[in-house]
PDB file of C-alpha atoms in Angstrom:
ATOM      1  CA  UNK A   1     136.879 119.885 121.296  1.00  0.00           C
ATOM      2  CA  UNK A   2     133.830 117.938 120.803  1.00  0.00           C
ATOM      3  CA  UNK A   3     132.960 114.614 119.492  1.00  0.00           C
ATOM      4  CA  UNK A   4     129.243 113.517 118.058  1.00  0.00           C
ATOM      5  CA  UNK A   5     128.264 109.891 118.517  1.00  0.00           C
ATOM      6  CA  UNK A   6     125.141 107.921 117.054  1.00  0.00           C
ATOM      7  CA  UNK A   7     122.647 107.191 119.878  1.00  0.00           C
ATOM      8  CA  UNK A   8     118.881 105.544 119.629  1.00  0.00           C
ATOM      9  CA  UNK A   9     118.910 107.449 116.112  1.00  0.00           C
ATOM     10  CA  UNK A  10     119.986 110.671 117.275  1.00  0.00           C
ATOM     11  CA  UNK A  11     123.432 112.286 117.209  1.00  0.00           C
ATOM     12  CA  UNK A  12     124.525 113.610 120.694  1.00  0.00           C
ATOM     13  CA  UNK A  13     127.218 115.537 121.280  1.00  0.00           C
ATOM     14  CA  UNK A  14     130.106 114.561 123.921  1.00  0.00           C
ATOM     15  CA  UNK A  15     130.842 117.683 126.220  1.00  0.00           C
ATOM     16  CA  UNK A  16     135.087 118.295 126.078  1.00  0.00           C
ATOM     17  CA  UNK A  17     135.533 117.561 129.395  1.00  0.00           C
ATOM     18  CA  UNK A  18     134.040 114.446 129.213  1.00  0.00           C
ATOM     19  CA  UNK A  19     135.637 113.553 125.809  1.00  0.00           C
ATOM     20  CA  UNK A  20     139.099 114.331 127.511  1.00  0.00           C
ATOM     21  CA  UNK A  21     138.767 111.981 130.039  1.00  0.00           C
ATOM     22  CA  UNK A  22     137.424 109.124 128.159  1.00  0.00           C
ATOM     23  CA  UNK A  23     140.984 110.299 125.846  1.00  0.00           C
ATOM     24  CA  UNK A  24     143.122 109.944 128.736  1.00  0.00           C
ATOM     25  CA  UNK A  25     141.340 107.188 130.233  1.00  0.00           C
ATOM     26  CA  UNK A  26     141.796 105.141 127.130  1.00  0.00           C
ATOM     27  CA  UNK A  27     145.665 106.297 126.913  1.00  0.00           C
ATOM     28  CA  UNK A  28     145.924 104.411 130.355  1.00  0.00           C
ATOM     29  CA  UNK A  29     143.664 101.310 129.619  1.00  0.00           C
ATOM     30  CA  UNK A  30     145.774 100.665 126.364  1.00  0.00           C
ATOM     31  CA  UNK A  31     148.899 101.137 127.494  1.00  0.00           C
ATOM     32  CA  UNK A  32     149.820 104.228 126.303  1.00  0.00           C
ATOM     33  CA  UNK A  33     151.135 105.599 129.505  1.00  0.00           C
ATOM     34  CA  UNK A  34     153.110 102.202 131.242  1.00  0.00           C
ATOM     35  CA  UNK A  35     153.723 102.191 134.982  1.00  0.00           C
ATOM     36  CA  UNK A  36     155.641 103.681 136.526  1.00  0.00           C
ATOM     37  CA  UNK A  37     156.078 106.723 133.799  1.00  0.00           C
ATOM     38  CA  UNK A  38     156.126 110.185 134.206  1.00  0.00           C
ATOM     39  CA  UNK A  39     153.848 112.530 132.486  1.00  0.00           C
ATOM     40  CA  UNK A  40     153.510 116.481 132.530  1.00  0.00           C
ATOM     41  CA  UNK A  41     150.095 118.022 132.446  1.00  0.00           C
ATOM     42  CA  UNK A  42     151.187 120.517 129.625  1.00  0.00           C
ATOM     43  CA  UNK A  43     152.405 117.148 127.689  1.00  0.00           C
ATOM     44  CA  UNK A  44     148.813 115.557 128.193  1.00  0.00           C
ATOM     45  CA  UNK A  45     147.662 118.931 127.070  1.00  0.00           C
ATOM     46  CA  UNK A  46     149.255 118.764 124.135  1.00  0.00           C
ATOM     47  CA  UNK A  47     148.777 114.713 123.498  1.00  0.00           C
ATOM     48  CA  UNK A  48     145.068 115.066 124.201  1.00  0.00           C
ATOM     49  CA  UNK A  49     144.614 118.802 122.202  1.00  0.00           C
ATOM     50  CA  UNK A  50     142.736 120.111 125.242  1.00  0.00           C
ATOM     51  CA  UNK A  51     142.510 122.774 127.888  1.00  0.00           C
ATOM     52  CA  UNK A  52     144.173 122.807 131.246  1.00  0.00           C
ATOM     53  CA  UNK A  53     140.944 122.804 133.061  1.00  0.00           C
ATOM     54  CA  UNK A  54     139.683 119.754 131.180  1.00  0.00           C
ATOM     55  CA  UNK A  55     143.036 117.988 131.776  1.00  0.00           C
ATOM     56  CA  UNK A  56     143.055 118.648 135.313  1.00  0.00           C
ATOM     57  CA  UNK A  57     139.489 117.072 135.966  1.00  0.00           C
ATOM     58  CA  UNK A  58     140.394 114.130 133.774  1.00  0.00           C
ATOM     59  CA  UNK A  59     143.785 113.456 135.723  1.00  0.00           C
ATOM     60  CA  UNK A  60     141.039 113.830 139.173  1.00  0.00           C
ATOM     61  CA  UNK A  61     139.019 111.693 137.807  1.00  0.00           C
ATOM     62  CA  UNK A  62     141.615 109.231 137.093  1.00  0.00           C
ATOM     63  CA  UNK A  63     142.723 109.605 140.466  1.00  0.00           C
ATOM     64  CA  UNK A  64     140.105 109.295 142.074  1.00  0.00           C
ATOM     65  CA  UNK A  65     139.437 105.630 140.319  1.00  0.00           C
ATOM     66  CA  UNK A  66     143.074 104.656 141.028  1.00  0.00           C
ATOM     67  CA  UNK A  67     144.306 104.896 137.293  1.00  0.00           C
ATOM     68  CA  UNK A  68     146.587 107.815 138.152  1.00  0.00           C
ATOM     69  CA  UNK A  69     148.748 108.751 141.016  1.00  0.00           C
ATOM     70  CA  UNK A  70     149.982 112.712 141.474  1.00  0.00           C
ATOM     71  CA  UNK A  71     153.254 113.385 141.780  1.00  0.00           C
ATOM     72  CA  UNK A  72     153.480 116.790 142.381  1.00  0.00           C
ATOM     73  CA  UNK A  73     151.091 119.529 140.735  1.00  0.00           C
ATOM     74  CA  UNK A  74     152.920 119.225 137.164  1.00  0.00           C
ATOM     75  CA  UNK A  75     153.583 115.507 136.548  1.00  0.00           C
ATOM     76  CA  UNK A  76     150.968 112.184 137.107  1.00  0.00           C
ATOM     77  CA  UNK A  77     151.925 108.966 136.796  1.00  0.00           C
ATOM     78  CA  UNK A  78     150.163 105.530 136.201  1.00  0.00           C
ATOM     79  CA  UNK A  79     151.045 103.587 139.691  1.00  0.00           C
ATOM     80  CA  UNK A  80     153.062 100.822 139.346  1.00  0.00           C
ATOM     81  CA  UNK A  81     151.877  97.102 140.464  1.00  0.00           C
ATOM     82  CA  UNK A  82     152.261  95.768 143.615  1.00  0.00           C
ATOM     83  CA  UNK A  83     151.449  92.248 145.111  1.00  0.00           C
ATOM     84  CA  UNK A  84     148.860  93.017 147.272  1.00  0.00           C
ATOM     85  CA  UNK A  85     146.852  95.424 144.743  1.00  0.00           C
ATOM     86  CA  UNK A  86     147.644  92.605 142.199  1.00  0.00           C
ATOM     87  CA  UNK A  87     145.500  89.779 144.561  1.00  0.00           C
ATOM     88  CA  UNK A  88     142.376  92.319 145.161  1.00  0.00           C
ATOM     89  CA  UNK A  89     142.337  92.959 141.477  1.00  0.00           C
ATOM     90  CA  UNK A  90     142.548  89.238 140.690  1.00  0.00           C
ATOM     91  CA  UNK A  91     139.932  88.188 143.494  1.00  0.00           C
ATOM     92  CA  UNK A  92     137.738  90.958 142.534  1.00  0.00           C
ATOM     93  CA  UNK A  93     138.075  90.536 138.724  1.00  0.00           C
ATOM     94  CA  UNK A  94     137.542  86.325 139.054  1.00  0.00           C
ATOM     95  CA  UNK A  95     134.593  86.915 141.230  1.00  0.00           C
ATOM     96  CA  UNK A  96     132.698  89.421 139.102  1.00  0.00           C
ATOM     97  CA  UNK A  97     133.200  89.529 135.548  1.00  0.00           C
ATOM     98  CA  UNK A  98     132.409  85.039 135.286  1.00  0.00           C
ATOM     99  CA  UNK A  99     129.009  86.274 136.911  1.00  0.00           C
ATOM    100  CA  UNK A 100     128.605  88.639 134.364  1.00  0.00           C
ATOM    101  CA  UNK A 101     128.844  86.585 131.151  1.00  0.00           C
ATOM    102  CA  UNK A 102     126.574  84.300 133.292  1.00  0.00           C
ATOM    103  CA  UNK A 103     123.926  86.727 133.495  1.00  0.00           C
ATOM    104  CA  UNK A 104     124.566  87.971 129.681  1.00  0.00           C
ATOM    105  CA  UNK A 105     124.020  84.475 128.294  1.00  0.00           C
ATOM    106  CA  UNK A 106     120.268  83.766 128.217  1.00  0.00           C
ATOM    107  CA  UNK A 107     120.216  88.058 126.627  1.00  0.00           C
ATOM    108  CA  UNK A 108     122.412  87.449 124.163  1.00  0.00           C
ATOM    109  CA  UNK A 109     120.813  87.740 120.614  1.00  0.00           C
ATOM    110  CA  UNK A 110     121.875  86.681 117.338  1.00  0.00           C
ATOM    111  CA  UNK A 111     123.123  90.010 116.180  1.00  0.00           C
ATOM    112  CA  UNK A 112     125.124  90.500 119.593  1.00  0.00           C
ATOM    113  CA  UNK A 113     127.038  87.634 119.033  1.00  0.00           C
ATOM    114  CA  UNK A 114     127.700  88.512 115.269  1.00  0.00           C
ATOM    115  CA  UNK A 115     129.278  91.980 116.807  1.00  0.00           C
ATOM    116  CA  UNK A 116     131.084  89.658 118.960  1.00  0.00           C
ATOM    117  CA  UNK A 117     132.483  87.508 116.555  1.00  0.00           C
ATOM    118  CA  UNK A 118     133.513  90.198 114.668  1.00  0.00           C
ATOM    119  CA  UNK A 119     135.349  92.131 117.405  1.00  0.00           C
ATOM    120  CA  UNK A 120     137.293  88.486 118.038  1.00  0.00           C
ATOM    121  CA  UNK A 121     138.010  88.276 114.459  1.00  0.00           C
ATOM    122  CA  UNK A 122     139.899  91.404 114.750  1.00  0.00           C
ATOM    123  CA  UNK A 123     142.461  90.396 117.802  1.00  0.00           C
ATOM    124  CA  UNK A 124     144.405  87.612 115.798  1.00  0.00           C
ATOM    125  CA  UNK A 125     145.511  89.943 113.333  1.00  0.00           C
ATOM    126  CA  UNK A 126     146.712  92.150 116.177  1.00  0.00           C
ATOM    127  CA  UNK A 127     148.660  89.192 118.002  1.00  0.00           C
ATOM    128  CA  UNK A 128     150.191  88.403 114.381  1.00  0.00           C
ATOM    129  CA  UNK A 129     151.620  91.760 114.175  1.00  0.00           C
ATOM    130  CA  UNK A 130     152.439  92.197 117.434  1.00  0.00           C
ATOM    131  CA  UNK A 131     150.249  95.139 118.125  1.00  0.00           C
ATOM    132  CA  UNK A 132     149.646  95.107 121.660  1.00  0.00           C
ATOM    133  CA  UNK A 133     147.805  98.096 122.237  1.00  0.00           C
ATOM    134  CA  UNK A 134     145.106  97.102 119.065  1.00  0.00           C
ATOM    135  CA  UNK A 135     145.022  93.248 120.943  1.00  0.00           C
ATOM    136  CA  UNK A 136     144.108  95.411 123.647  1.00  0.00           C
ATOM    137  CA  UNK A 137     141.623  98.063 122.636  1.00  0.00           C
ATOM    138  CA  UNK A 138     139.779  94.821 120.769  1.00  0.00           C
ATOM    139  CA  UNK A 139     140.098  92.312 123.742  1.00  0.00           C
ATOM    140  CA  UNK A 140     138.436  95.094 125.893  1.00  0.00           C
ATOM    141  CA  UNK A 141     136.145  95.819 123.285  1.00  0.00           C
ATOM    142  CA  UNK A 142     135.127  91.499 123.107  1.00  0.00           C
ATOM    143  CA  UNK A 143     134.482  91.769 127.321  1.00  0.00           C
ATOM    144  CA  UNK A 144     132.443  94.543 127.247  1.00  0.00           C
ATOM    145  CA  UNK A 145     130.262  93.750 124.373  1.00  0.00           C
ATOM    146  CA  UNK A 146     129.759  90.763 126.060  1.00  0.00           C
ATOM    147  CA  UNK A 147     129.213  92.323 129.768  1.00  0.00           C
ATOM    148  CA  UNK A 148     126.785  95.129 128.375  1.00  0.00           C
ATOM    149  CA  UNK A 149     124.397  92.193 127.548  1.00  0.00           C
ATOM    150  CA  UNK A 150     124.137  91.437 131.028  1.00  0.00           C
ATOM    151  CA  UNK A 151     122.116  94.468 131.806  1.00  0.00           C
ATOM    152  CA  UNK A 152     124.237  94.604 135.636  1.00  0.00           C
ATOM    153  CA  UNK A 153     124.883  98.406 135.937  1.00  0.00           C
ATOM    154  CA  UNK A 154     126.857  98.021 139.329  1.00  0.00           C
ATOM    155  CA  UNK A 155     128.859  94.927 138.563  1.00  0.00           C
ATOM    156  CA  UNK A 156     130.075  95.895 134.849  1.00  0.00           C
ATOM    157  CA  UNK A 157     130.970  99.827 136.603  1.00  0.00           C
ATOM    158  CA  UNK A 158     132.936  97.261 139.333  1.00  0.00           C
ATOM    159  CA  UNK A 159     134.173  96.104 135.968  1.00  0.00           C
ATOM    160  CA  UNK A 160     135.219  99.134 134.534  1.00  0.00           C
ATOM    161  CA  UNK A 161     136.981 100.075 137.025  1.00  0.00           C
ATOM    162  CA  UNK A 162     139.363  97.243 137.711  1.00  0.00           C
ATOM    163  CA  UNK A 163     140.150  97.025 133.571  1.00  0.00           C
ATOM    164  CA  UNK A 164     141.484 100.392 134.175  1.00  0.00           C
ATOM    165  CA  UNK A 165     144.358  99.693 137.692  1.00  0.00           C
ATOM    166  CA  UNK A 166     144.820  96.035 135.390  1.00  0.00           C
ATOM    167  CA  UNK A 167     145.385  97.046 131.653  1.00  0.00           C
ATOM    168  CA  UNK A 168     148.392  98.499 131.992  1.00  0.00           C
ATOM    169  CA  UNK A 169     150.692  96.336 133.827  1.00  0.00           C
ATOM    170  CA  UNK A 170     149.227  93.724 131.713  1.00  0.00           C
ATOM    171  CA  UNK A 171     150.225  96.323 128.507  1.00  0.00           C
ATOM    172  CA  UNK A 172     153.900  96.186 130.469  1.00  0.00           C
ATOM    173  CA  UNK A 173     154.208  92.685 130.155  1.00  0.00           C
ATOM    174  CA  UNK A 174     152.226  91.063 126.976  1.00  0.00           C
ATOM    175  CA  UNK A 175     155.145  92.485 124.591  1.00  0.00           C
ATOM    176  CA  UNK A 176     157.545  88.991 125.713  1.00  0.00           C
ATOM    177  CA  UNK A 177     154.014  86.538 124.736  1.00  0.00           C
ATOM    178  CA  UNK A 178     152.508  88.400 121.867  1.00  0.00           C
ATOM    179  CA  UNK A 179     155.397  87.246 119.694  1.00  0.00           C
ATOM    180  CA  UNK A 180     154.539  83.468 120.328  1.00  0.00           C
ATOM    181  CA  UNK A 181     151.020  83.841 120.255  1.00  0.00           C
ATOM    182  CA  UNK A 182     148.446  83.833 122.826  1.00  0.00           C
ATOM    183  CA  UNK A 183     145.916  81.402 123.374  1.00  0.00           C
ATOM    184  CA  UNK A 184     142.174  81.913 121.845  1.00  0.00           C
ATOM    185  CA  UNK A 185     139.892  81.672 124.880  1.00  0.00           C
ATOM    186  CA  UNK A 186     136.709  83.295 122.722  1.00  0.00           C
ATOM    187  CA  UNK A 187     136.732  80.344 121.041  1.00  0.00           C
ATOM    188  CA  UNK A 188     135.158  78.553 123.810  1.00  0.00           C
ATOM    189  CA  UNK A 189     133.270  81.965 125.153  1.00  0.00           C
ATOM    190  CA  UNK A 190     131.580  82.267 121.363  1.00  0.00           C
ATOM    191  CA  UNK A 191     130.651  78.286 121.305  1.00  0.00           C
ATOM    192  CA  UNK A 192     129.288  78.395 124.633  1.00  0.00           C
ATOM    193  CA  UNK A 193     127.184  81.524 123.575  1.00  0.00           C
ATOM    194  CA  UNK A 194     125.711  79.962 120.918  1.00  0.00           C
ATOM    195  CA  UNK A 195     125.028  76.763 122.641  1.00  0.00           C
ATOM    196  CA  UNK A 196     122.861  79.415 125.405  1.00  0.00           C
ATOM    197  CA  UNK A 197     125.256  77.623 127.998  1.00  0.00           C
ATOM    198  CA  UNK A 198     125.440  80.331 130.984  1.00  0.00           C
ATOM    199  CA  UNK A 199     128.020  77.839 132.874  1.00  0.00           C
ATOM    200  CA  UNK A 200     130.205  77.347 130.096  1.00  0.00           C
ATOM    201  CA  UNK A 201     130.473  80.919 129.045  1.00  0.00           C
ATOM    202  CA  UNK A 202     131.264  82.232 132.572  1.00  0.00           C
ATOM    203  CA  UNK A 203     134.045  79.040 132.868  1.00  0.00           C
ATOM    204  CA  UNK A 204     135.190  80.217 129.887  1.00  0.00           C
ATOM    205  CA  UNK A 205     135.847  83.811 130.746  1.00  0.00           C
ATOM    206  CA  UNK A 206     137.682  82.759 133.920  1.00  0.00           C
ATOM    207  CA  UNK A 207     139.973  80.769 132.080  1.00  0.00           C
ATOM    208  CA  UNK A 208     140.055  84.302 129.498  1.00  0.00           C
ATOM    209  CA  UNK A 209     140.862  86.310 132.441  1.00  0.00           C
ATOM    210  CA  UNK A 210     143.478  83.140 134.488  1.00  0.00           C
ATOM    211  CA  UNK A 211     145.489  83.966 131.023  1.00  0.00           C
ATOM    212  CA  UNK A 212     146.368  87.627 131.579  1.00  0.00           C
ATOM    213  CA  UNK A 213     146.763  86.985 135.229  1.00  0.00           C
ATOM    214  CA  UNK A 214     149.402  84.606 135.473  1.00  0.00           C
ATOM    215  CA  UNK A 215     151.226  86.781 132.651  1.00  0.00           C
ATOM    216  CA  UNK A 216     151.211  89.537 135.431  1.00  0.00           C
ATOM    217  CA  UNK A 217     152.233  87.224 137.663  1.00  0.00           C
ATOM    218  CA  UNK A 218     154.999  86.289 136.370  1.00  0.00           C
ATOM    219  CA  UNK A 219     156.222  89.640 135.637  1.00  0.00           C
ATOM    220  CA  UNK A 220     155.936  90.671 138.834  1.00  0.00           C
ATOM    221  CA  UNK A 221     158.145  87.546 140.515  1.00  0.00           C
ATOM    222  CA  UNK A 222     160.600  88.204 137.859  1.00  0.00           C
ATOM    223  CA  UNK A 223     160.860  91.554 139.274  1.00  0.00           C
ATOM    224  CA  UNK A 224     160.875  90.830 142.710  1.00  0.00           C
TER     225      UNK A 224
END
């Protein structure tokens, strides 16, 4: 298995191991694999059309991060919520990713946020069909267009990392507010990016990221 992307002009070739984690990563981040479920290895082998010993150093990876947990040497799981990792990921997430769209603002160019405004025009649709996983992989996308800008290796890695242990309990839940709509936070993000207003875009993201957190939230006391 390998893929070939479009880089600085050149095509480059993704190695299969490497392509089979960003697979199964993705299958977590989107909500493919919910809390709390069960997985074999030999199904992921079969889902992700790889071999075992890519699998198994995907699922370590994953581990490793906190995406996956092991429960026993045939079936991984994505761990399941709990109120304490909840406020670290919240505190973490609120303290990091406003900083980032501040320090993307003033390196934002025109054509970045075209891309961006693209990528949000794409996540209504979703929310009118009820596609949670596409409202997903497209709200991710809008964040991380966005954070790229910033040129903050360590923070938007931070970044990475805490999408991953948050996108799928916030998969679990979205399916009871996706039918009613969700509110359009870009709206202010894109305005404030085209104004070049660094305060106002990070303001706006924390108000973007407030949104999926009290949705958690509430999930969570509900199943308390």
């Amino acid at each position: 298995m390998e893929d070939t992307t479009q880089g600085r002009g050149e095509a480059r070739k993704i190695p299969t191991h490497e392509l089979t984690y960003l697979r199964l990563r993705d299958m977590v981040l989107y909500g493919v694999l919910l809390p709390g479920q069960p997985v074999t290895i030999q199904g992921l082998i079969r889902d992700l059309d790889a071999g075992m010993t890519p699998v198994r150093e995907a699922i370590r990876r994953l581990t490793a991060e906190g995406a996956l947990a092991l429960q026993d040497n045939r079936r991984v799981t994505v761990p399941r919520m709990t109120p304490d990792l909840f406020g670290q990921l919240v505190h973490a997430r609120l303290a990091i990713e406003p900083k980032l769209a501040e320090l993307a603002a003033p390196r934002l160019t025109p054509e970045r946020i075209a891309r961006l405004e693209a990528i949000d025009a794409l996540i209504e649709p979703a929310i009118r069909a009820g596609d949670v996983q596409e409202y997903l992989r497209q709200n991710h996308a809008f964040h991380f267009t966005l954070y790229e800008a910033a040129d903050a290796t360590v923070l938007e890695d931070i970044a990475r990392s805490l999408w991953l242990r948050f996108g799928p309990s916030l998969r679990a839940v979205l399916g009871r507010y996706i039918e009613n709509g969700l509110p359009d936070r870009h709206a202010d993000a894109l305005a404030a990016m085209k104004a070049g207003d660094a305060q106002a875009l990070a303001e706006a993201i924390r108000l973007d990221l407030t949104q999926g957190v009290e949705q958690v939230r509430e999930a969570l006391a509900d199943n308390a």
